[in-house]
PDB file of C-alpha atoms and ligand atoms in Angstrom:
ATOM      1  CA  UNK A   1     -74.539  55.246  27.774  1.00 84.00           C
ATOM      2  CA  UNK A   2     -72.134  57.712  26.375  1.00 94.00           C
ATOM      3  CA  UNK A   3     -72.431  61.399  27.583  1.00 96.00           C
ATOM      4  CA  UNK A   4     -73.434  64.112  25.010  1.00 98.00           C
ATOM      5  CA  UNK A   5     -69.802  65.270  25.070  1.00 98.00           C
ATOM      6  CA  UNK A   6     -68.525  61.731  24.201  1.00 98.00           C
ATOM      7  CA  UNK A   7     -70.934  61.668  21.390  1.00 98.00           C
ATOM      8  CA  UNK A   8     -69.493  64.947  20.067  1.00 98.00           C
ATOM      9  CA  UNK A   9     -66.028  63.623  20.273  1.00 98.00           C
ATOM     10  CA  UNK A  10     -67.179  60.591  18.459  1.00 97.00           C
ATOM     11  CA  UNK A  11     -68.555  62.832  15.739  1.00 97.00           C
ATOM     12  CA  UNK A  12     -72.185  61.555  16.472  1.00 97.00           C
ATOM     13  CA  UNK A  13     -73.332  65.102  17.395  1.00 97.00           C
ATOM     14  CA  UNK A  14     -72.033  68.036  15.494  1.00 98.00           C
ATOM     15  CA  UNK A  15     -69.945  70.762  17.140  1.00 98.00           C
ATOM     16  CA  UNK A  16     -67.624  73.768  16.407  1.00 98.00           C
ATOM     17  CA  UNK A  17     -64.380  71.994  17.142  1.00 98.00           C
ATOM     18  CA  UNK A  18     -61.445  74.195  18.161  1.00 98.00           C
ATOM     19  CA  UNK A  19     -58.598  71.801  19.077  1.00 98.00           C
ATOM     20  CA  UNK A  20     -57.962  68.094  19.881  1.00 98.00           C
ATOM     21  CA  UNK A  21     -55.180  65.802  20.971  1.00 98.00           C
ATOM     22  CA  UNK A  22     -55.065  62.199  22.086  1.00 98.00           C
ATOM     23  CA  UNK A  23     -56.512  63.004  25.572  1.00 98.00           C
ATOM     24  CA  UNK A  24     -58.588  66.211  25.174  1.00 98.00           C
ATOM     25  CA  UNK A  25     -60.975  67.941  22.930  1.00 98.00           C
ATOM     26  CA  UNK A  26     -62.141  71.712  22.767  1.00 98.00           C
ATOM     27  CA  UNK A  27     -65.257  73.043  21.183  1.00 98.00           C
ATOM     28  CA  UNK A  28     -67.413  76.092  21.227  1.00 98.00           C
ATOM     29  CA  UNK A  29     -70.285  76.173  23.721  1.00 97.00           C
ATOM     30  CA  UNK A  30     -73.505  76.044  21.962  1.00 96.00           C
ATOM     31  CA  UNK A  31     -74.967  78.776  24.334  1.00 94.00           C
ATOM     32  CA  UNK A  32     -71.959  81.109  24.803  1.00 96.00           C
ATOM     33  CA  UNK A  33     -71.905  83.868  27.459  1.00 95.00           C
ATOM     34  CA  UNK A  34     -69.352  85.739  25.429  1.00 95.00           C
ATOM     35  CA  UNK A  35     -67.699  85.436  22.013  1.00 96.00           C
ATOM     36  CA  UNK A  36     -65.309  82.498  21.732  1.00 97.00           C
ATOM     37  CA  UNK A  37     -66.721  80.666  24.831  1.00 98.00           C
ATOM     38  CA  UNK A  38     -65.003  77.276  24.553  1.00 98.00           C
ATOM     39  CA  UNK A  39     -65.351  73.973  26.453  1.00 98.00           C
ATOM     40  CA  UNK A  40     -62.276  71.692  27.081  1.00 98.00           C
ATOM     41  CA  UNK A  41     -63.109  68.193  27.971  1.00 98.00           C
ATOM     42  CA  UNK A  42     -61.037  64.989  28.640  1.00 98.00           C
ATOM     43  CA  UNK A  43     -61.954  62.132  26.205  1.00 98.00           C
ATOM     44  CA  UNK A  44     -62.050  59.886  29.259  1.00 97.00           C
ATOM     45  CA  UNK A  45     -65.622  60.073  30.605  1.00 97.00           C
ATOM     46  CA  UNK A  46     -65.575  61.252  34.121  1.00 97.00           C
ATOM     47  CA  UNK A  47     -68.391  63.363  35.605  1.00 98.00           C
ATOM     48  CA  UNK A  48     -66.633  65.418  38.200  1.00 98.00           C
ATOM     49  CA  UNK A  49     -63.470  67.162  37.381  1.00 98.00           C
ATOM     50  CA  UNK A  50     -61.903  66.682  40.674  1.00 98.00           C
ATOM     51  CA  UNK A  51     -62.275  62.931  40.374  1.00 98.00           C
ATOM     52  CA  UNK A  52     -59.687  63.088  37.442  1.00 98.00           C
ATOM     53  CA  UNK A  53     -56.300  61.644  38.374  1.00 98.00           C
ATOM     54  CA  UNK A  54     -53.865  64.462  39.238  1.00 98.00           C
ATOM     55  CA  UNK A  55     -51.567  63.940  36.025  1.00 98.00           C
ATOM     56  CA  UNK A  56     -54.544  64.016  33.777  1.00 98.00           C
ATOM     57  CA  UNK A  57     -55.948  67.032  35.404  1.00 98.00           C
ATOM     58  CA  UNK A  58     -52.528  68.697  35.021  1.00 98.00           C
ATOM     59  CA  UNK A  59     -52.376  67.852  31.367  1.00 98.00           C
ATOM     60  CA  UNK A  60     -55.991  68.985  30.877  1.00 98.00           C
ATOM     61  CA  UNK A  61     -55.024  72.410  32.240  1.00 98.00           C
ATOM     62  CA  UNK A  62     -52.094  72.605  30.048  1.00 98.00           C
ATOM     63  CA  UNK A  63     -54.129  71.842  26.992  1.00 98.00           C
ATOM     64  CA  UNK A  64     -56.728  74.512  28.143  1.00 98.00           C
ATOM     65  CA  UNK A  65     -53.897  76.897  28.478  1.00 98.00           C
ATOM     66  CA  UNK A  66     -52.837  76.457  24.663  1.00 98.00           C
ATOM     67  CA  UNK A  67     -56.556  76.794  23.719  1.00 98.00           C
ATOM     68  CA  UNK A  68     -56.647  80.104  25.779  1.00 98.00           C
ATOM     69  CA  UNK A  69     -53.555  81.398  24.047  1.00 98.00           C
ATOM     70  CA  UNK A  70     -55.325  80.888  20.732  1.00 98.00           C
ATOM     71  CA  UNK A  71     -58.436  82.688  22.061  1.00 98.00           C
ATOM     72  CA  UNK A  72     -56.466  85.591  23.231  1.00 98.00           C
ATOM     73  CA  UNK A  73     -54.751  85.822  19.824  1.00 98.00           C
ATOM     74  CA  UNK A  74     -58.046  86.260  17.882  1.00 98.00           C
ATOM     75  CA  UNK A  75     -60.793  87.492  20.217  1.00 98.00           C
ATOM     76  CA  UNK A  76     -60.457  90.998  21.606  1.00 97.00           C
ATOM     77  CA  UNK A  77     -60.292  90.429  25.354  1.00 98.00           C
ATOM     78  CA  UNK A  78     -58.323  91.293  28.466  1.00 98.00           C
ATOM     79  CA  UNK A  79     -57.728  87.716  29.429  1.00 98.00           C
ATOM     80  CA  UNK A  80     -59.443  84.333  29.266  1.00 98.00           C
ATOM     81  CA  UNK A  81     -61.637  83.491  32.242  1.00 98.00           C
ATOM     82  CA  UNK A  82     -61.977  79.919  33.643  1.00 98.00           C
ATOM     83  CA  UNK A  83     -64.953  78.384  35.156  1.00 98.00           C
ATOM     84  CA  UNK A  84     -65.894  74.833  36.135  1.00 98.00           C
ATOM     85  CA  UNK A  85     -69.549  73.902  37.117  1.00 96.00           C
ATOM     86  CA  UNK A  86     -70.754  70.721  35.486  1.00 94.00           C
ATOM     87  CA  UNK A  87     -74.214  71.038  36.772  1.00 95.00           C
ATOM     88  CA  UNK A  88     -75.786  70.404  33.416  1.00 96.00           C
ATOM     89  CA  UNK A  89     -73.531  67.926  31.683  1.00 97.00           C
ATOM     90  CA  UNK A  90     -72.058  64.957  33.567  1.00 97.00           C
ATOM     91  CA  UNK A  91     -68.712  65.017  31.680  1.00 98.00           C
ATOM     92  CA  UNK A  92     -66.008  67.177  33.226  1.00 98.00           C
ATOM     93  CA  UNK A  93     -65.411  70.264  31.288  1.00 98.00           C
ATOM     94  CA  UNK A  94     -63.605  73.695  31.657  1.00 98.00           C
ATOM     95  CA  UNK A  95     -65.300  76.778  30.391  1.00 98.00           C
ATOM     96  CA  UNK A  96     -62.813  79.088  28.735  1.00 98.00           C
ATOM     97  CA  UNK A  97     -64.278  82.543  28.212  1.00 98.00           C
ATOM     98  CA  UNK A  98     -62.677  85.596  26.731  1.00 98.00           C
ATOM     99  CA  UNK A  99     -63.549  88.493  28.979  1.00 98.00           C
ATOM    100  CA  UNK A 100     -62.973  92.191  29.438  1.00 97.00           C
ATOM    101  CA  UNK A 101     -65.011  92.687  32.567  1.00 96.00           C
ATOM    102  CA  UNK A 102     -66.395  90.530  35.411  1.00 94.00           C
ATOM    103  CA  UNK A 103     -69.974  90.442  34.071  1.00 93.00           C
ATOM    104  CA  UNK A 104     -68.682  88.816  30.888  1.00 93.00           C
ATOM    105  CA  UNK A 105     -68.629  85.572  32.987  1.00 93.00           C
ATOM    106  CA  UNK A 106     -72.173  85.762  34.191  1.00 93.00           C
ATOM    107  CA  UNK A 107     -73.925  82.480  33.643  1.00 93.00           C
ATOM    108  CA  UNK A 108     -77.316  83.237  35.056  1.00 92.00           C
ATOM    109  CA  UNK A 109     -78.372  85.822  32.484  1.00 87.00           C
ATOM    110  CA  UNK A 110     -79.388  86.007  28.854  1.00 85.00           C
ATOM    111  CA  UNK A 111     -77.058  84.093  26.594  1.00 84.00           C
ATOM    112  CA  UNK A 112     -75.546  85.661  23.421  1.00 89.00           C
ATOM    113  CA  UNK A 113     -77.524  85.404  20.267  1.00 90.00           C
ATOM    114  CA  UNK A 114     -75.105  84.029  17.783  1.00 92.00           C
ATOM    115  CA  UNK A 115     -75.794  82.074  14.459  1.00 95.00           C
ATOM    116  CA  UNK A 116     -74.138  78.810  13.520  1.00 95.00           C
ATOM    117  CA  UNK A 117     -72.376  80.614  10.782  1.00 96.00           C
ATOM    118  CA  UNK A 118     -70.797  83.057  13.241  1.00 96.00           C
ATOM    119  CA  UNK A 119     -69.917  80.105  15.551  1.00 97.00           C
ATOM    120  CA  UNK A 120     -68.186  78.424  12.682  1.00 98.00           C
ATOM    121  CA  UNK A 121     -66.333  81.603  11.883  1.00 98.00           C
ATOM    122  CA  UNK A 122     -65.155  82.087  15.464  1.00 98.00           C
ATOM    123  CA  UNK A 123     -64.187  78.334  15.626  1.00 98.00           C
ATOM    124  CA  UNK A 124     -62.094  78.671  12.608  1.00 98.00           C
ATOM    125  CA  UNK A 125     -60.198  81.634  13.930  1.00 98.00           C
ATOM    126  CA  UNK A 126     -59.356  79.872  17.173  1.00 98.00           C
ATOM    127  CA  UNK A 127     -58.484  76.722  15.382  1.00 98.00           C
ATOM    128  CA  UNK A 128     -56.154  78.577  13.112  1.00 98.00           C
ATOM    129  CA  UNK A 129     -54.318  80.316  16.005  1.00 98.00           C
ATOM    130  CA  UNK A 130     -54.072  77.083  18.079  1.00 98.00           C
ATOM    131  CA  UNK A 131     -50.512  75.818  18.314  1.00 94.00           C
TER     132      UNK A 131
HETATM  133  P1  LIG B   1     -72.414  73.016  33.031  1.00 67.52           P
HETATM  134  O1  LIG B   1     -72.568  71.443  32.861  1.00 67.52           O
HETATM  135  O2  LIG B   1     -73.298  73.649  34.046  1.00 67.52           O
HETATM  136  O3  LIG B   1     -70.922  73.487  32.947  1.00 67.52           O
HETATM  137  O4  LIG B   1     -73.093  73.572  31.647  1.00 67.52           O
HETATM  138  C1  LIG B   1     -72.892  72.806  30.457  1.00 67.52           C
HETATM  139  C2  LIG B   1     -72.479  73.663  29.303  1.00 67.52           C
HETATM  140  O5  LIG B   1     -72.417  72.881  28.051  1.00 67.52           O
HETATM  141  C3  LIG B   1     -73.458  74.836  28.993  1.00 67.52           C
HETATM  142  O6  LIG B   1     -72.741  75.998  28.972  1.00 67.52           O
HETATM  143  C4  LIG B   1     -74.166  74.370  27.604  1.00 67.52           C
HETATM  144  O7  LIG B   1     -74.469  75.549  26.782  1.00 67.52           O
HETATM  145  C5  LIG B   1     -73.034  73.516  27.026  1.00 67.52           C
HETATM  146  N1  LIG B   1     -73.501  72.588  26.136  1.00 67.52           N
HETATM  147  C6  LIG B   1     -74.511  71.738  26.343  1.00 67.52           C
HETATM  148  N2  LIG B   1     -74.660  70.961  25.199  1.00 67.52           N
HETATM  149  C7  LIG B   1     -73.790  71.367  24.175  1.00 67.52           C
HETATM  150  C8  LIG B   1     -73.595  70.887  23.024  1.00 67.52           C
HETATM  151  N3  LIG B   1     -74.126  69.981  22.352  1.00 67.52           N
HETATM  152  N4  LIG B   1     -72.517  71.643  22.240  1.00 67.52           N
HETATM  153  C9  LIG B   1     -71.896  72.636  22.966  1.00 67.52           C
HETATM  154  N5  LIG B   1     -72.135  72.993  24.245  1.00 67.52           N
HETATM  155  C10 LIG B   1     -73.071  72.405  24.884  1.00 67.52           C
END
C-alpha cells in the first residue's frame, strides 16, 4: 500500500507543493513548527532515510538545498534548519525549517496555527523563488 506521501506525489491527497523534479518532491508540512516548514521526499518509497543509496541521498540533499535557498529568499529567517525523524510517516523525508532561534525547531510543543489560505500563500512564494 502506498504511503501517504506517495499518495501526495500521485495527486490523490492535496498538498501545498513547493518544488518537484523527476526524483524528489517538496511540499509544506501540514502542521508547521515555523512559517515555511517544508518536507522534501524522494519519490522512491523508502522508510528510513539512511536506507537510501548514497547517490540518491546526495541528490536529495542537493534538491533540499535548492528548496532552502528559495525559503531563505522569501521567509525572514537566519537560516534554514534541517531535521530528520520519520517517526510518524514511514517515507523518508527531510524537514526544512526557516529559523531565527533554536526554539523555532522545537517539535514537541504547540504547532503553529495557520490557515489553508496562508499555507497556499507561503507555498506560492517559495515556489516562485525556487530555481
Ligand atoms: P515525522 O515522520 O516524525 O518526521 O513527522 C511527519 C511529519 O509529516 C509531521 O511534521 C506532519 O505534520 C507531516 N505530515 C503528515 N501528514 C502530512 C500531510 N498530509 N501533508 C503534509 N504534511 C504532513
